[in-house]
Amino acid sequence: MDRQKAKILHDLLKSSSAERTCRGLREIKKRLLTNSENLRVFRSLGLIPQALKLIQRPNEDILNGALSILSSCCTHEDARSEVFNEGGVTHMVNVLKCAKLEPLQLRACRTLANQAQHRASCAALVRLGAVELVMGVLEACEEEETKVAGIRALSLVRATVKAIAHFSRISHPTCISQIMEGTDNMMVMSKLWEGGDAEVYEAVLRTILNTVHSCFSPTPHKRDALDAKVLDRLCTATAPSIIVAELQNRRVNAIEEEKLVLALCKFCEGSSECNNLAFGSFSEPPTFLGRAWMQLIDCGGVAMLVGLLLAHRTHPRLRPAILRAILGVEHNYSFRDTILKHLIGRQAPATISRAV
């Protein structure tokens, strides 16, 4: 696009007239959609800093237009870096904090989901409490879905869950605590997993895997008790069943089977900190270790786990992980006899003897 013509449209964004500003936003958005090269031209004129100024103006139409442009820009990594360097993350969070209408929440969640792919921005969003805000939007949408169940609500949910999936990549107690606050947050996520939307399905699955991984990755933070409670809450949200379902019927081929199996094994194996926590630290009985195994029994996961042990008997990581998971039954006093019956019925002893 000719730079001079682009400058004329960009100057409309600086107008004190809301009507002229909205016109400029519409025209620029149109040109961004018709030709991806136009983004480079408008960015050279200062589009991103100007759009960040506009999302601070108390005008719904201007907010919608500016967020729409920022959402498009933030699909590119260099644009995300510019937004971060301009201090735009704080402004995005403030918009979501103040947005009461669904269209604004939709735009804000889409923009956050795109911007959260920038690692430094993701960390900043966590510090600013964006996860709690996004969860609040998600819970509201879940209540409306029973009546609305339309494309707009689904689009809002998709953008929100994708943002949470990006947040979950950060292995830090603050992020995990925000995502796992209480049990309701992950319960809502697991309900959304049951829907037919592929992007929501993948985002929920990645959130679970990222959260489990964060509990067992090397970290300078002492958080054994937090890790055990996180596993407990994930079990309450039927995370083991979700992982088993994906292993039984692969829908997200981009996620390696090894990651799914290792995460499932962590639920069955349990945390070394479990026996050291005070009574009442976990949810109501059964404890997460028992609940994880009960879920495996209900959805056919025990037979699958035994089969995986045989299939991966020479795998340097999966074989010991699956063995530790099966041996984790010994720590599950309440349901040990029931689980052992299922394991014996699936020929676990013979399989283990062949695998070791």
mmCIF file of C-alpha atoms in Angstrom:
data_model
loop_
_atom_site.group_PDB
_atom_site.id
_atom_site.type_symbol
_atom_site.label_atom_id
_atom_site.label_comp_id
_atom_site.label_asym_id
_atom_site.label_seq_id
_atom_site.Cartn_x
_atom_site.Cartn_y
_atom_site.Cartn_z
ATOM 1 C CA MET A 1 0.000 0.000 0.000
ATOM 2 C CA ASP A 2 1.185 3.508 -0.774
ATOM 3 C CA ARG A 3 2.738 5.004 2.354
ATOM 4 C CA GLN A 4 1.143 8.415 1.808
ATOM 5 C CA LYS A 5 -2.351 6.918 1.599
ATOM 6 C CA ALA A 6 -1.626 4.820 4.665
ATOM 7 C CA LYS A 7 -0.543 7.951 6.561
ATOM 8 C CA ILE A 8 -3.846 9.667 5.759
ATOM 9 C CA LEU A 9 -5.751 6.769 7.310
ATOM 10 C CA HIS A 10 -3.371 6.568 10.260
ATOM 11 C CA ASP A 11 -3.824 10.267 10.997
ATOM 12 C CA LEU A 12 -7.558 9.637 11.432
ATOM 13 C CA LEU A 13 -6.705 7.639 14.555
ATOM 14 C CA LYS A 14 -5.332 10.814 16.146
ATOM 15 C CA SER A 15 -8.554 12.746 15.595
ATOM 16 C CA SER A 16 -10.492 14.091 18.566
ATOM 17 C CA SER A 17 -13.668 13.039 16.758
ATOM 18 C CA ALA A 18 -14.816 9.534 17.735
ATOM 19 C CA GLU A 19 -16.544 9.165 14.371
ATOM 20 C CA ARG A 20 -13.372 9.928 12.397
ATOM 21 C CA THR A 21 -11.307 7.673 14.652
ATOM 22 C CA CYS A 22 -13.719 4.762 14.166
ATOM 23 C CA ARG A 23 -13.663 5.328 10.420
ATOM 24 C CA GLY A 24 -9.866 5.177 10.435
ATOM 25 C CA LEU A 25 -9.927 1.958 12.465
ATOM 26 C CA ARG A 26 -12.379 0.323 10.058
ATOM 27 C CA GLU A 27 -10.388 1.317 6.975
ATOM 28 C CA ILE A 28 -7.080 0.157 8.426
ATOM 29 C CA LYS A 29 -8.585 -3.145 9.565
ATOM 30 C CA LYS A 30 -9.969 -3.683 6.059
ATOM 31 C CA ARG A 31 -6.538 -3.167 4.527
ATOM 32 C CA LEU A 32 -4.843 -5.427 7.044
ATOM 33 C CA LEU A 33 -7.214 -8.210 6.053
ATOM 34 C CA THR A 34 -6.819 -7.744 2.299
ATOM 35 C CA ASN A 35 -3.009 -7.648 2.252
ATOM 36 C CA SER A 36 -0.665 -8.872 4.983
ATOM 37 C CA GLU A 37 2.104 -6.603 3.654
ATOM 38 C CA ASN A 38 0.073 -3.569 4.724
ATOM 39 C CA LEU A 39 0.822 -4.358 8.362
ATOM 40 C CA ARG A 40 4.477 -3.491 7.833
ATOM 41 C CA VAL A 41 3.517 -0.117 6.309
ATOM 42 C CA PHE A 42 1.120 0.816 9.103
ATOM 43 C CA ARG A 43 3.529 -0.341 11.807
ATOM 44 C CA SER A 44 6.221 1.931 10.367
ATOM 45 C CA LEU A 45 3.775 4.817 10.891
ATOM 46 C CA GLY A 46 3.278 3.922 14.566
ATOM 47 C CA LEU A 47 0.069 1.869 14.380
ATOM 48 C CA ILE A 48 0.696 -0.226 17.484
ATOM 49 C CA PRO A 49 1.535 2.638 19.899
ATOM 50 C CA GLN A 50 -1.486 4.558 18.599
ATOM 51 C CA ALA A 51 -3.786 1.541 18.974
ATOM 52 C CA LEU A 52 -2.566 1.091 22.545
ATOM 53 C CA LYS A 53 -3.486 4.708 23.259
ATOM 54 C CA LEU A 54 -6.950 4.154 21.800
ATOM 55 C CA ILE A 55 -7.782 1.189 24.038
ATOM 56 C CA GLN A 56 -7.463 3.598 26.958
ATOM 57 C CA ARG A 57 -10.274 5.793 25.620
ATOM 58 C CA PRO A 58 -13.718 5.259 27.215
ATOM 59 C CA ASN A 59 -15.554 4.641 23.960
ATOM 60 C CA GLU A 60 -16.970 1.202 23.156
ATOM 61 C CA ASP A 61 -16.727 1.535 19.368
ATOM 62 C CA ILE A 62 -13.137 2.775 19.527
ATOM 63 C CA LEU A 63 -12.220 0.015 21.984
ATOM 64 C CA ASN A 64 -13.684 -2.657 19.718
ATOM 65 C CA GLY A 65 -11.894 -1.305 16.666
ATOM 66 C CA ALA A 66 -8.530 -0.843 18.379
ATOM 67 C CA LEU A 67 -8.649 -4.303 19.987
ATOM 68 C CA SER A 68 -9.545 -5.858 16.646
ATOM 69 C CA ILE A 69 -6.467 -4.292 15.051
ATOM 70 C CA LEU A 70 -4.210 -5.277 17.962
ATOM 71 C CA SER A 71 -5.515 -8.831 17.795
ATOM 72 C CA SER A 72 -4.550 -9.016 14.122
ATOM 73 C CA CYS A 73 -1.146 -7.461 14.775
ATOM 74 C CA CYS A 74 -0.391 -9.829 17.645
ATOM 75 C CA THR A 75 -0.472 -12.859 15.379
ATOM 76 C CA HIS A 76 3.103 -11.839 14.451
ATOM 77 C CA GLU A 77 5.969 -12.286 16.916
ATOM 78 C CA ASP A 78 7.689 -8.979 16.091
ATOM 79 C CA ALA A 79 4.404 -7.141 16.661
ATOM 80 C CA ARG A 80 3.964 -8.917 19.995
ATOM 81 C CA SER A 81 7.440 -7.772 20.989
ATOM 82 C CA GLU A 82 6.547 -4.188 20.095
ATOM 83 C CA VAL A 83 3.346 -4.358 22.147
ATOM 84 C CA PHE A 84 5.354 -5.613 25.119
ATOM 85 C CA ASN A 85 8.053 -2.953 24.723
ATOM 86 C CA GLU A 86 5.388 -0.237 24.535
ATOM 87 C CA GLY A 87 3.883 -1.372 27.842
ATOM 88 C CA GLY A 88 0.755 -2.617 26.124
ATOM 89 C CA VAL A 89 0.266 -5.699 28.296
ATOM 90 C CA THR A 90 -0.954 -3.618 31.233
ATOM 91 C CA HIS A 91 -3.457 -1.785 29.033
ATOM 92 C CA MET A 92 -4.806 -5.078 27.662
ATOM 93 C CA VAL A 93 -5.356 -6.417 31.168
ATOM 94 C CA ASN A 94 -7.103 -3.200 32.192
ATOM 95 C CA VAL A 95 -9.497 -3.536 29.253
ATOM 96 C CA LEU A 96 -10.439 -7.067 30.281
ATOM 97 C CA LYS A 97 -10.783 -5.925 33.879
ATOM 98 C CA CYS A 98 -13.272 -3.210 32.942
ATOM 99 C CA ALA A 99 -15.090 -4.953 30.068
ATOM 100 C CA LYS A 100 -18.653 -5.887 30.964
ATOM 101 C CA LEU A 101 -20.114 -6.473 27.508
ATOM 102 C CA GLU A 102 -19.496 -9.727 25.645
ATOM 103 C CA PRO A 103 -18.155 -8.126 22.419
ATOM 104 C CA LEU A 104 -15.434 -6.313 24.368
ATOM 105 C CA GLN A 105 -14.611 -9.440 26.367
ATOM 106 C CA LEU A 106 -14.379 -11.347 23.102
ATOM 107 C CA ARG A 107 -11.919 -8.859 21.601
ATOM 108 C CA ALA A 108 -9.875 -8.642 24.791
ATOM 109 C CA CYS A 109 -9.588 -12.427 25.151
ATOM 110 C CA ARG A 110 -8.580 -12.867 21.523
ATOM 111 C CA THR A 111 -5.912 -10.213 21.876
ATOM 112 C CA LEU A 112 -4.602 -11.670 25.146
ATOM 113 C CA ALA A 113 -4.489 -15.168 23.650
ATOM 114 C CA ASN A 114 -2.325 -13.912 20.793
ATOM 115 C CA GLN A 115 -0.101 -11.728 22.974
ATOM 116 C CA ALA A 116 0.403 -14.535 25.522
ATOM 117 C CA GLN A 117 2.433 -16.426 22.913
ATOM 118 C CA HIS A 118 5.196 -13.886 23.635
ATOM 119 C CA ARG A 119 7.047 -15.383 26.615
ATOM 120 C CA ALA A 120 7.886 -12.139 28.400
ATOM 121 C CA SER A 121 4.306 -10.960 27.941
ATOM 122 C CA CYS A 122 3.004 -14.248 29.284
ATOM 123 C CA ALA A 123 4.993 -13.805 32.489
ATOM 124 C CA ALA A 124 3.764 -10.209 32.817
ATOM 125 C CA LEU A 125 0.145 -11.279 32.287
ATOM 126 C CA VAL A 126 0.471 -13.781 35.118
ATOM 127 C CA ARG A 127 1.907 -11.139 37.463
ATOM 128 C CA LEU A 128 -0.939 -8.776 36.593
ATOM 129 C CA GLY A 129 -3.580 -11.361 37.512
ATOM 130 C CA ALA A 130 -4.777 -11.918 33.962
ATOM 131 C CA VAL A 131 -5.438 -15.598 34.607
ATOM 132 C CA GLU A 132 -8.046 -14.814 37.257
ATOM 133 C CA LEU A 133 -9.714 -12.304 34.940
ATOM 134 C CA VAL A 134 -9.796 -14.757 32.064
ATOM 135 C CA MET A 135 -11.165 -17.468 34.335
ATOM 136 C CA GLY A 136 -13.927 -15.097 35.405
ATOM 137 C CA VAL A 137 -14.912 -14.550 31.792
ATOM 138 C CA LEU A 138 -14.760 -18.275 31.143
ATOM 139 C CA GLU A 139 -17.033 -19.122 34.053
ATOM 140 C CA ALA A 140 -19.577 -16.545 32.922
ATOM 141 C CA CYS A 141 -19.572 -17.991 29.421
ATOM 142 C CA GLU A 142 -20.063 -21.490 30.747
ATOM 143 C CA GLU A 143 -23.274 -20.399 32.430
ATOM 144 C CA GLU A 144 -24.530 -18.734 29.269
ATOM 145 C CA GLU A 145 -23.710 -21.662 26.986
ATOM 146 C CA THR A 146 -26.753 -23.616 28.124
ATOM 147 C CA LYS A 147 -28.945 -20.882 26.634
ATOM 148 C CA VAL A 148 -26.806 -19.321 23.959
ATOM 149 C CA ALA A 149 -24.674 -22.201 22.588
ATOM 150 C CA GLY A 150 -23.909 -20.043 19.616
ATOM 151 C CA ILE A 151 -20.887 -19.145 17.582
ATOM 152 C CA ARG A 152 -20.128 -15.949 19.494
ATOM 153 C CA ALA A 153 -20.111 -17.693 22.882
ATOM 154 C CA LEU A 154 -18.046 -20.539 21.464
ATOM 155 C CA SER A 155 -15.582 -18.084 19.926
ATOM 156 C CA LEU A 156 -15.232 -16.322 23.270
ATOM 157 C CA VAL A 157 -14.660 -19.608 25.080
ATOM 158 C CA ARG A 158 -12.105 -20.697 22.478
ATOM 159 C CA ALA A 159 -10.098 -17.488 22.832
ATOM 160 C CA THR A 160 -10.251 -17.667 26.623
ATOM 161 C CA VAL A 161 -9.195 -21.295 26.936
ATOM 162 C CA LYS A 162 -6.331 -20.739 24.480
ATOM 163 C CA ALA A 163 -5.102 -17.874 26.666
ATOM 164 C CA ILE A 164 -5.189 -20.103 29.765
ATOM 165 C CA ALA A 165 -3.260 -22.798 27.884
ATOM 166 C CA HIS A 166 -0.536 -20.249 27.101
ATOM 167 C CA PHE A 167 -0.411 -19.102 30.740
ATOM 168 C CA SER A 168 -0.005 -22.696 31.926
ATOM 169 C CA ARG A 169 3.383 -22.967 30.183
ATOM 170 C CA ILE A 170 5.003 -20.920 32.967
ATOM 171 C CA SER A 171 6.423 -23.183 35.664
ATOM 172 C CA HIS A 172 5.898 -20.798 38.554
ATOM 173 C CA PRO A 173 3.821 -21.121 41.757
ATOM 174 C CA THR A 174 1.972 -17.849 41.099
ATOM 175 C CA CYS A 175 0.722 -18.998 37.725
ATOM 176 C CA ILE A 176 -0.233 -22.468 38.951
ATOM 177 C CA SER A 177 -1.999 -21.060 42.011
ATOM 178 C CA GLN A 178 -4.089 -18.719 39.869
ATOM 179 C CA ILE A 179 -5.098 -21.443 37.431
ATOM 180 C CA MET A 180 -5.830 -23.961 40.192
ATOM 181 C CA GLU A 181 -7.520 -21.628 42.697
ATOM 182 C CA GLY A 182 -10.112 -23.858 44.335
ATOM 183 C CA THR A 183 -11.414 -26.665 42.140
ATOM 184 C CA ASP A 184 -14.048 -24.799 40.150
ATOM 185 C CA ASN A 185 -11.636 -23.379 37.577
ATOM 186 C CA MET A 186 -10.427 -26.739 36.319
ATOM 187 C CA MET A 187 -13.910 -28.243 36.619
ATOM 188 C CA VAL A 188 -15.123 -25.635 34.140
ATOM 189 C CA MET A 189 -12.190 -26.438 31.869
ATOM 190 C CA SER A 190 -12.961 -30.161 31.938
ATOM 191 C CA LYS A 191 -16.605 -29.502 31.060
ATOM 192 C CA LEU A 192 -15.514 -27.487 28.050
ATOM 193 C CA TRP A 193 -13.309 -30.412 26.988
ATOM 194 C CA GLU A 194 -16.453 -32.475 26.451
ATOM 195 C CA GLY A 195 -17.597 -30.149 23.659
ATOM 196 C CA GLY A 196 -16.869 -30.749 20.018
ATOM 197 C CA ASP A 197 -14.626 -27.736 19.364
ATOM 198 C CA ALA A 198 -11.153 -28.950 18.353
ATOM 199 C CA GLU A 199 -9.268 -25.832 19.516
ATOM 200 C CA VAL A 200 -10.929 -25.881 22.940
ATOM 201 C CA TYR A 201 -10.216 -29.610 23.263
ATOM 202 C CA GLU A 202 -6.521 -29.142 22.486
ATOM 203 C CA ALA A 203 -6.187 -26.094 24.759
ATOM 204 C CA VAL A 204 -7.725 -27.922 27.736
ATOM 205 C CA LEU A 205 -5.461 -30.921 27.135
ATOM 206 C CA ARG A 206 -2.359 -28.715 26.899
ATOM 207 C CA THR A 207 -3.332 -26.873 30.098
ATOM 208 C CA ILE A 208 -3.492 -30.176 31.972
ATOM 209 C CA LEU A 209 -0.184 -31.435 30.570
ATOM 210 C CA ASN A 210 1.604 -28.114 31.172
ATOM 211 C CA THR A 211 0.321 -27.969 34.743
ATOM 212 C CA VAL A 212 1.391 -31.541 35.515
ATOM 213 C CA HIS A 213 4.791 -30.914 33.914
ATOM 214 C CA SER A 214 5.297 -27.782 36.022
ATOM 215 C CA CYS A 215 4.796 -29.840 39.175
ATOM 216 C CA PHE A 216 7.727 -32.094 38.359
ATOM 217 C CA SER A 217 10.129 -29.871 36.449
ATOM 218 C CA PRO A 218 13.307 -28.588 38.169
ATOM 219 C CA THR A 219 12.557 -25.317 39.941
ATOM 220 C CA PRO A 220 14.253 -23.070 42.521
ATOM 221 C CA HIS A 221 10.940 -22.818 44.394
ATOM 222 C CA LYS A 222 10.158 -25.165 47.281
ATOM 223 C CA ARG A 223 6.594 -26.205 46.535
ATOM 224 C CA ASP A 224 6.084 -29.924 47.172
ATOM 225 C CA ALA A 225 2.849 -29.292 49.055
ATOM 226 C CA LEU A 226 1.520 -27.088 46.241
ATOM 227 C CA ASP A 227 2.360 -29.747 43.656
ATOM 228 C CA ALA A 228 0.454 -32.420 45.569
ATOM 229 C CA LYS A 229 -2.582 -30.161 45.907
ATOM 230 C CA VAL A 230 -2.468 -29.319 42.205
ATOM 231 C CA LEU A 231 -2.584 -33.020 41.301
ATOM 232 C CA ASP A 232 -5.478 -33.440 43.710
ATOM 233 C CA ARG A 233 -7.442 -30.643 42.049
ATOM 234 C CA LEU A 234 -6.680 -31.921 38.571
ATOM 235 C CA CYS A 235 -8.034 -35.323 39.588
ATOM 236 C CA THR A 236 -11.193 -33.654 40.858
ATOM 237 C CA ALA A 237 -11.527 -32.210 37.348
ATOM 238 C CA THR A 238 -11.186 -35.750 35.860
ATOM 239 C CA ALA A 239 -7.823 -34.966 34.238
ATOM 240 C CA PRO A 240 -6.687 -38.642 34.277
ATOM 241 C CA SER A 241 -9.836 -39.643 32.366
ATOM 242 C CA ILE A 242 -9.199 -36.895 29.825
ATOM 243 C CA ILE A 243 -5.640 -38.122 29.228
ATOM 244 C CA VAL A 244 -6.799 -41.740 28.903
ATOM 245 C CA ALA A 245 -9.474 -40.708 26.401
ATOM 246 C CA GLU A 246 -6.861 -38.959 24.252
ATOM 247 C CA LEU A 247 -4.531 -41.960 24.393
ATOM 248 C CA GLN A 248 -7.364 -44.288 23.400
ATOM 249 C CA ASN A 249 -8.554 -42.075 20.559
ATOM 250 C CA ARG A 250 -5.886 -39.625 19.403
ATOM 251 C CA ARG A 251 -7.321 -36.279 18.283
ATOM 252 C CA VAL A 252 -4.305 -34.010 18.823
ATOM 253 C CA ASN A 253 -1.408 -35.592 16.976
ATOM 254 C CA ALA A 254 0.770 -32.544 17.681
ATOM 255 C CA ILE A 255 1.062 -33.729 21.299
ATOM 256 C CA GLU A 256 3.517 -36.605 21.662
ATOM 257 C CA GLU A 257 2.248 -39.836 23.185
ATOM 258 C CA GLU A 258 5.200 -39.803 25.575
ATOM 259 C CA LYS A 259 3.990 -36.582 27.217
ATOM 260 C CA LEU A 260 0.513 -38.021 27.718
ATOM 261 C CA VAL A 261 1.803 -41.269 29.213
ATOM 262 C CA LEU A 262 4.254 -39.525 31.560
ATOM 263 C CA ALA A 263 1.516 -37.187 32.818
ATOM 264 C CA LEU A 264 -0.842 -40.102 33.432
ATOM 265 C CA CYS A 265 1.895 -41.950 35.319
ATOM 266 C CA LYS A 266 2.388 -38.977 37.636
ATOM 267 C CA PHE A 267 -1.253 -39.184 38.733
ATOM 268 C CA CYS A 268 -0.957 -42.916 39.437
ATOM 269 C CA GLU A 269 2.428 -42.632 41.103
ATOM 270 C CA GLY A 270 1.476 -39.692 43.292
ATOM 271 C CA SER A 271 3.645 -37.067 44.966
ATOM 272 C CA SER A 272 6.255 -37.838 47.614
ATOM 273 C CA GLU A 273 4.746 -35.043 49.691
ATOM 274 C CA CYS A 274 1.259 -36.571 49.948
ATOM 275 C CA ASN A 275 1.776 -38.426 53.210
ATOM 276 C CA ASN A 276 3.336 -35.357 54.878
ATOM 277 C CA LEU A 277 0.379 -33.012 54.426
ATOM 278 C CA ALA A 278 -2.005 -32.314 57.267
ATOM 279 C CA PHE A 279 -5.448 -33.907 57.284
ATOM 280 C CA GLY A 280 -7.914 -31.756 55.387
ATOM 281 C CA SER A 281 -5.301 -30.405 52.973
ATOM 282 C CA PHE A 282 -6.845 -32.371 50.139
ATOM 283 C CA SER A 283 -10.358 -32.641 48.800
ATOM 284 C CA GLU A 284 -12.828 -35.042 50.363
ATOM 285 C CA PRO A 285 -11.857 -38.723 50.177
ATOM 286 C CA PRO A 286 -10.906 -40.536 48.102
ATOM 287 C CA THR A 287 -7.552 -38.782 47.865
ATOM 288 C CA PHE A 288 -6.259 -37.931 44.427
ATOM 289 C CA LEU A 289 -4.220 -41.139 44.163
ATOM 290 C CA GLY A 290 -7.307 -43.254 44.752
ATOM 291 C CA ARG A 291 -9.421 -41.056 42.507
ATOM 292 C CA ALA A 292 -6.890 -41.325 39.691
ATOM 293 C CA TRP A 293 -6.959 -45.125 39.797
ATOM 294 C CA MET A 294 -10.758 -45.208 40.077
ATOM 295 C CA GLN A 295 -10.964 -43.090 36.940
ATOM 296 C CA LEU A 296 -8.612 -45.478 35.148
ATOM 297 C CA ILE A 297 -10.819 -48.414 36.126
ATOM 298 C CA ASP A 298 -13.975 -46.645 34.940
ATOM 299 C CA CYS A 299 -12.611 -45.674 31.512
ATOM 300 C CA GLY A 300 -10.513 -48.736 30.698
ATOM 301 C CA GLY A 301 -7.240 -47.093 31.617
ATOM 302 C CA VAL A 302 -5.888 -50.008 33.665
ATOM 303 C CA ALA A 303 -5.785 -52.342 30.675
ATOM 304 C CA MET A 304 -4.273 -49.554 28.616
ATOM 305 C CA LEU A 305 -1.559 -48.893 31.228
ATOM 306 C CA VAL A 306 -0.618 -52.573 31.299
ATOM 307 C CA GLY A 307 -0.554 -52.625 27.506
ATOM 308 C CA LEU A 308 1.653 -49.534 27.425
ATOM 309 C CA LEU A 309 4.125 -51.216 29.752
ATOM 310 C CA LEU A 310 4.453 -54.116 27.336
ATOM 311 C CA ALA A 311 4.606 -51.865 24.275
ATOM 312 C CA HIS A 312 7.339 -49.666 25.770
ATOM 313 C CA ARG A 313 9.328 -52.310 27.675
ATOM 314 C CA THR A 314 12.592 -51.036 26.167
ATOM 315 C CA HIS A 315 11.821 -47.313 26.346
ATOM 316 C CA PRO A 316 14.352 -45.553 28.640
ATOM 317 C CA ARG A 317 11.800 -43.087 30.066
ATOM 318 C CA LEU A 318 8.370 -44.660 29.714
ATOM 319 C CA ARG A 319 9.217 -48.120 31.065
ATOM 320 C CA PRO A 320 10.432 -46.928 34.516
ATOM 321 C CA ALA A 321 7.657 -44.317 34.682
ATOM 322 C CA ILE A 322 4.915 -46.891 34.040
ATOM 323 C CA LEU A 323 6.458 -49.299 36.552
ATOM 324 C CA ARG A 324 6.523 -46.549 39.204
ATOM 325 C CA ALA A 325 2.897 -45.765 38.401
ATOM 326 C CA ILE A 326 1.814 -49.372 38.894
ATOM 327 C CA LEU A 327 3.850 -49.646 42.094
ATOM 328 C CA GLY A 328 2.065 -46.500 43.277
ATOM 329 C CA VAL A 329 -0.892 -48.747 44.089
ATOM 330 C CA GLU A 330 0.979 -49.773 47.244
ATOM 331 C CA HIS A 331 0.502 -46.254 48.635
ATOM 332 C CA ASN A 332 -3.234 -46.316 47.969
ATOM 333 C CA TYR A 333 -4.466 -48.071 51.098
ATOM 334 C CA SER A 334 -8.176 -47.317 50.687
ATOM 335 C CA PHE A 335 -8.561 -48.769 47.190
ATOM 336 C CA ARG A 336 -5.549 -51.074 46.936
ATOM 337 C CA ASP A 337 -7.489 -54.349 46.885
ATOM 338 C CA THR A 338 -9.926 -53.137 44.231
ATOM 339 C CA ILE A 339 -7.159 -51.798 42.004
ATOM 340 C CA LEU A 340 -5.020 -54.919 42.420
ATOM 341 C CA LYS A 341 -7.927 -57.084 41.299
ATOM 342 C CA HIS A 342 -8.118 -55.100 38.073
ATOM 343 C CA LEU A 343 -4.372 -55.243 37.584
ATOM 344 C CA ILE A 344 -4.276 -58.995 38.179
ATOM 345 C CA GLY A 345 -7.245 -59.445 35.874
ATOM 346 C CA ARG A 346 -5.295 -57.665 33.163
ATOM 347 C CA GLN A 347 -2.345 -60.009 33.600
ATOM 348 C CA ALA A 348 -0.149 -57.309 35.107
ATOM 349 C CA PRO A 349 2.256 -59.728 36.864
ATOM 350 C CA ALA A 350 3.061 -61.576 33.638
ATOM 351 C CA THR A 351 3.403 -58.317 31.762
ATOM 352 C CA ILE A 352 5.669 -56.792 34.405
ATOM 353 C CA SER A 353 7.873 -59.870 34.487
ATOM 354 C CA ARG A 354 8.329 -59.567 30.735
ATOM 355 C CA ALA A 355 9.018 -55.825 30.955
ATOM 356 C CA VAL A 356 11.622 -55.847 33.725
#
